[in-house]
């Protein structure tokens, strides 16, 4: 609609941000007037990074992008999207294995708020196997995640994590 900026919300845990997320955010930033990257605050017990650290890494990674905003949210995603006047929820789809969970969420969100559309985007092929969970696992075991996460994340992971097999008990 002319005059109405098209705002999208890209929600997630981002624990931590990966290059797969970065790829989706960049695609979203080209497609929408504004993309709000929304970090879930309902802190998971096993989270590696505090919400504030996840937000700081996202802000640093996207400091040069005028239409990328980083925010936090709790509660229902569709309520947050409504507050932000967003008409679209963006989610990335890497593989068929993502599909079932994503379809359930998209349809539940549509049930809750029919006027908010979920848009799925595929990341570049080289990131289809990258997930925050595997990044954490590789780092905790002393492996390299160079090229799979932004440099700011790699740096923080290095400081954060002593490989478990090197840790003194
Ligand atoms: O990166 P993730 O962990 O796959 O993101 C999951 C997220 C944050 C998108 C999802 O947990 C979510 O939307 N949480 C908000 C709670 C909500 O609205 N639930 C009902 C609709 S499914």
mmCIF file of C-alpha atoms and ligand atoms in Angstrom:
data_model
loop_
_atom_site.group_PDB
_atom_site.id
_atom_site.type_symbol
_atom_site.label_atom_id
_atom_site.label_comp_id
_atom_site.label_asym_id
_atom_site.label_seq_id
_atom_site.Cartn_x
_atom_site.Cartn_y
_atom_site.Cartn_z
ATOM 1 C CA UNK A 1 0.000 0.000 0.000
ATOM 2 C CA UNK A 2 1.384 3.379 -0.975
ATOM 3 C CA UNK A 3 2.371 5.498 2.000
ATOM 4 C CA UNK A 4 2.466 2.536 4.355
ATOM 5 C CA UNK A 5 5.961 1.271 5.073
ATOM 6 C CA UNK A 6 6.099 -2.516 4.801
ATOM 7 C CA UNK A 7 7.504 -3.682 8.133
ATOM 8 C CA UNK A 8 8.639 -7.254 8.778
ATOM 9 C CA UNK A 9 9.570 -8.910 12.058
ATOM 10 C CA UNK A 10 12.257 -11.589 12.063
ATOM 11 C CA UNK A 11 11.931 -13.353 15.419
ATOM 12 C CA UNK A 12 14.269 -15.883 16.954
ATOM 13 C CA UNK A 13 16.526 -16.922 19.782
ATOM 14 C CA UNK A 14 19.759 -15.915 18.008
ATOM 15 C CA UNK A 15 21.872 -17.798 20.558
ATOM 16 C CA UNK A 16 24.071 -16.948 18.778
ATOM 17 C CA UNK A 17 23.565 -15.127 15.475
ATOM 18 C CA UNK A 18 24.858 -17.224 12.554
ATOM 19 C CA UNK A 19 25.679 -16.319 8.972
ATOM 20 C CA UNK A 20 22.473 -18.124 8.009
ATOM 21 C CA UNK A 21 20.528 -15.547 10.056
ATOM 22 C CA UNK A 22 22.622 -12.744 8.559
ATOM 23 C CA UNK A 23 21.764 -13.974 5.072
ATOM 24 C CA UNK A 24 18.031 -14.001 5.833
ATOM 25 C CA UNK A 25 18.163 -10.541 7.440
ATOM 26 C CA UNK A 26 19.950 -9.117 4.382
ATOM 27 C CA UNK A 27 17.361 -10.658 2.074
ATOM 28 C CA UNK A 28 14.569 -9.267 4.242
ATOM 29 C CA UNK A 29 16.169 -5.818 4.277
ATOM 30 C CA UNK A 30 16.076 -5.799 0.472
ATOM 31 C CA UNK A 31 12.463 -6.937 0.359
ATOM 32 C CA UNK A 32 10.852 -4.817 3.093
ATOM 33 C CA UNK A 33 11.059 -1.153 4.079
ATOM 34 C CA UNK A 34 12.156 -2.179 7.556
ATOM 35 C CA UNK A 35 13.051 -5.456 9.165
ATOM 36 C CA UNK A 36 12.903 -5.699 12.928
ATOM 37 C CA UNK A 37 15.094 -8.496 14.264
ATOM 38 C CA UNK A 38 13.307 -9.529 17.450
ATOM 39 C CA UNK A 39 15.243 -11.498 20.058
ATOM 40 C CA UNK A 40 13.093 -13.684 22.293
ATOM 41 C CA UNK A 41 13.610 -12.731 25.928
ATOM 42 C CA UNK A 42 11.996 -15.749 27.624
ATOM 43 C CA UNK A 43 15.459 -16.848 28.608
ATOM 44 C CA UNK A 44 16.060 -20.473 27.855
ATOM 45 C CA UNK A 45 17.842 -22.260 30.692
ATOM 46 C CA UNK A 46 20.593 -23.507 28.437
ATOM 47 C CA UNK A 47 21.198 -20.245 26.609
ATOM 48 C CA UNK A 48 24.859 -19.461 26.028
ATOM 49 C CA UNK A 49 24.463 -15.695 25.749
ATOM 50 C CA UNK A 50 22.398 -13.228 27.740
ATOM 51 C CA UNK A 51 19.716 -11.447 25.744
ATOM 52 C CA UNK A 52 21.686 -8.202 26.024
ATOM 53 C CA UNK A 53 24.757 -9.874 24.496
ATOM 54 C CA UNK A 54 22.735 -11.316 21.615
ATOM 55 C CA UNK A 55 21.289 -7.890 20.953
ATOM 56 C CA UNK A 56 24.750 -6.276 21.107
ATOM 57 C CA UNK A 57 26.164 -8.769 18.581
ATOM 58 C CA UNK A 58 23.223 -8.232 16.224
ATOM 59 C CA UNK A 59 23.550 -4.450 16.500
ATOM 60 C CA UNK A 60 27.242 -4.618 15.752
ATOM 61 C CA UNK A 61 26.750 -6.953 12.793
ATOM 62 C CA UNK A 62 24.081 -4.663 11.294
ATOM 63 C CA UNK A 63 25.397 -1.227 12.291
ATOM 64 C CA UNK A 64 25.687 -0.253 8.606
ATOM 65 C CA UNK A 65 22.111 -1.218 7.691
ATOM 66 C CA UNK A 66 19.714 1.701 8.101
ATOM 67 C CA UNK A 67 16.533 -0.377 7.738
ATOM 68 C CA UNK A 68 17.547 -3.191 10.096
ATOM 69 C CA UNK A 69 16.416 -2.666 13.684
ATOM 70 C CA UNK A 70 17.250 -4.946 16.598
ATOM 71 C CA UNK A 71 14.772 -5.292 19.451
ATOM 72 C CA UNK A 72 13.641 -7.809 22.059
ATOM 73 C CA UNK A 73 10.229 -9.334 22.620
ATOM 74 C CA UNK A 74 8.416 -11.588 25.063
ATOM 75 C CA UNK A 75 4.932 -13.074 25.054
ATOM 76 C CA UNK A 76 3.009 -13.696 21.867
ATOM 77 C CA UNK A 77 4.856 -12.954 18.664
ATOM 78 C CA UNK A 78 1.736 -11.757 16.839
ATOM 79 C CA UNK A 79 1.053 -9.262 19.650
ATOM 80 C CA UNK A 80 4.565 -7.915 19.308
ATOM 81 C CA UNK A 81 4.203 -7.733 15.501
ATOM 82 C CA UNK A 82 0.957 -5.803 15.914
ATOM 83 C CA UNK A 83 2.604 -3.348 18.322
ATOM 84 C CA UNK A 84 5.384 -2.792 15.807
ATOM 85 C CA UNK A 85 2.826 -2.362 12.998
ATOM 86 C CA UNK A 86 4.443 -5.221 11.140
ATOM 87 C CA UNK A 87 2.368 -7.085 8.559
ATOM 88 C CA UNK A 88 4.920 -9.830 7.950
ATOM 89 C CA UNK A 89 6.801 -12.406 10.025
ATOM 90 C CA UNK A 90 9.968 -13.632 8.334
ATOM 91 C CA UNK A 91 11.364 -17.102 8.972
ATOM 92 C CA UNK A 92 14.212 -18.945 7.324
ATOM 93 C CA UNK A 93 13.762 -22.472 5.976
ATOM 94 C CA UNK A 94 16.926 -24.510 5.614
ATOM 95 C CA UNK A 95 15.681 -27.996 4.939
ATOM 96 C CA UNK A 96 12.577 -30.143 4.892
ATOM 97 C CA UNK A 97 13.270 -30.949 8.541
ATOM 98 C CA UNK A 98 12.482 -27.326 9.448
ATOM 99 C CA UNK A 99 9.181 -27.449 7.646
ATOM 100 C CA UNK A 100 6.871 -29.167 10.109
ATOM 101 C CA UNK A 101 7.685 -26.947 13.074
ATOM 102 C CA UNK A 102 7.636 -23.833 10.925
ATOM 103 C CA UNK A 103 4.296 -24.697 9.345
ATOM 104 C CA UNK A 104 2.753 -25.282 12.777
ATOM 105 C CA UNK A 105 4.006 -21.927 14.027
ATOM 106 C CA UNK A 106 2.919 -20.088 10.887
ATOM 107 C CA UNK A 107 -0.579 -21.571 11.019
ATOM 108 C CA UNK A 108 -0.894 -20.958 14.774
ATOM 109 C CA UNK A 109 0.153 -17.357 14.228
ATOM 110 C CA UNK A 110 -2.370 -17.053 11.398
ATOM 111 C CA UNK A 111 -5.049 -18.494 13.687
ATOM 112 C CA UNK A 112 -4.159 -15.856 16.284
ATOM 113 C CA UNK A 113 -3.880 -13.002 13.831
ATOM 114 C CA UNK A 114 -5.112 -13.561 10.278
ATOM 115 C CA UNK A 115 -3.768 -10.257 8.990
ATOM 116 C CA UNK A 116 -0.113 -11.069 9.682
ATOM 117 C CA UNK A 117 1.527 -13.128 6.963
ATOM 118 C CA UNK A 118 4.506 -15.444 7.502
ATOM 119 C CA UNK A 119 7.053 -15.265 4.687
ATOM 120 C CA UNK A 120 9.668 -18.024 4.411
ATOM 121 C CA UNK A 121 13.028 -17.393 2.870
ATOM 122 C CA UNK A 122 15.823 -19.791 2.018
ATOM 123 C CA UNK A 123 19.358 -18.892 3.003
ATOM 124 C CA UNK A 124 22.265 -19.284 0.588
ATOM 125 C CA UNK A 125 23.149 -22.959 0.075
ATOM 126 C CA UNK A 126 26.408 -22.720 2.020
ATOM 127 C CA UNK A 127 24.451 -21.995 5.207
ATOM 128 C CA UNK A 128 21.770 -24.695 4.926
ATOM 129 C CA UNK A 129 23.511 -26.884 7.515
ATOM 130 C CA UNK A 130 24.353 -24.069 9.936
ATOM 131 C CA UNK A 131 22.383 -23.788 13.171
ATOM 132 C CA UNK A 132 23.008 -21.993 16.465
ATOM 133 C CA UNK A 133 22.830 -25.334 18.232
ATOM 134 C CA UNK A 134 25.584 -26.927 16.130
ATOM 135 C CA UNK A 135 27.716 -23.777 16.307
ATOM 136 C CA UNK A 136 27.595 -23.989 20.117
ATOM 137 C CA UNK A 137 28.402 -27.678 20.047
ATOM 138 C CA UNK A 138 31.380 -27.296 17.692
ATOM 139 C CA UNK A 139 32.801 -24.410 19.720
ATOM 140 C CA UNK A 140 32.343 -26.255 23.021
ATOM 141 C CA UNK A 141 34.379 -29.141 21.584
ATOM 142 C CA UNK A 142 37.159 -26.889 20.366
ATOM 143 C CA UNK A 143 36.248 -26.728 16.650
ATOM 144 C CA UNK A 144 36.332 -23.695 14.394
ATOM 145 C CA UNK A 145 33.188 -21.885 13.268
ATOM 146 C CA UNK A 146 35.041 -19.326 11.144
ATOM 147 C CA UNK A 147 32.906 -18.351 8.169
ATOM 148 C CA UNK A 148 29.743 -19.694 9.798
ATOM 149 C CA UNK A 149 29.139 -16.778 12.171
ATOM 150 C CA UNK A 150 29.945 -13.051 11.901
ATOM 151 C CA UNK A 151 33.394 -12.030 13.227
ATOM 152 C CA UNK A 152 31.860 -10.326 16.290
ATOM 153 C CA UNK A 153 30.178 -13.599 17.246
ATOM 154 C CA UNK A 154 33.309 -15.647 16.620
ATOM 155 C CA UNK A 155 35.231 -13.304 18.874
ATOM 156 C CA UNK A 156 32.718 -13.586 21.718
ATOM 157 C CA UNK A 157 32.486 -17.350 21.333
ATOM 158 C CA UNK A 158 36.243 -17.585 21.631
ATOM 159 C CA UNK A 159 36.207 -15.704 24.918
ATOM 160 C CA UNK A 160 33.148 -17.470 26.215
ATOM 161 C CA UNK A 161 33.975 -21.047 25.622
ATOM 162 C CA UNK A 162 36.747 -23.246 26.860
ATOM 163 C CA UNK A 163 36.504 -26.590 25.086
ATOM 164 C CA UNK A 164 35.013 -29.087 27.520
ATOM 165 C CA UNK A 165 37.816 -31.596 26.890
ATOM 166 C CA UNK A 166 40.349 -28.944 27.943
ATOM 167 C CA UNK A 167 38.380 -27.779 30.947
ATOM 168 C CA UNK A 168 39.685 -28.570 34.394
ATOM 169 C CA UNK A 169 37.161 -30.301 36.598
HETATM 170 O O1 LIG B 1 15.069 -19.149 16.670
HETATM 171 P P1 LIG B 1 13.932 -19.964 17.206
HETATM 172 O O2 LIG B 1 14.272 -20.444 18.601
HETATM 173 O O3 LIG B 1 13.537 -21.076 16.279
HETATM 174 O O4 LIG B 1 12.675 -18.975 17.338
HETATM 175 C C1 LIG B 1 11.454 -19.418 17.852
HETATM 176 C C2 LIG B 1 10.455 -18.246 18.026
HETATM 177 C C3 LIG B 1 11.038 -17.148 18.879
HETATM 178 C C4 LIG B 1 10.108 -17.690 16.658
HETATM 179 C C5 LIG B 1 9.174 -18.836 18.676
HETATM 180 O O5 LIG B 1 9.524 -19.527 19.835
HETATM 181 C C6 LIG B 1 8.124 -17.786 19.008
HETATM 182 O O6 LIG B 1 7.535 -17.200 18.124
HETATM 183 N N1 LIG B 1 7.900 -17.532 20.304
HETATM 184 C C7 LIG B 1 6.927 -16.592 20.754
HETATM 185 C C8 LIG B 1 5.753 -17.281 21.461
HETATM 186 C C9 LIG B 1 4.526 -17.384 20.586
HETATM 187 O O7 LIG B 1 4.062 -16.439 19.999
HETATM 188 N N2 LIG B 1 3.945 -18.621 20.509
HETATM 189 C C10 LIG B 1 2.709 -18.900 19.842
HETATM 190 C C11 LIG B 1 2.786 -18.991 18.339
HETATM 191 S S1 LIG B 1 3.673 -20.373 17.710
#
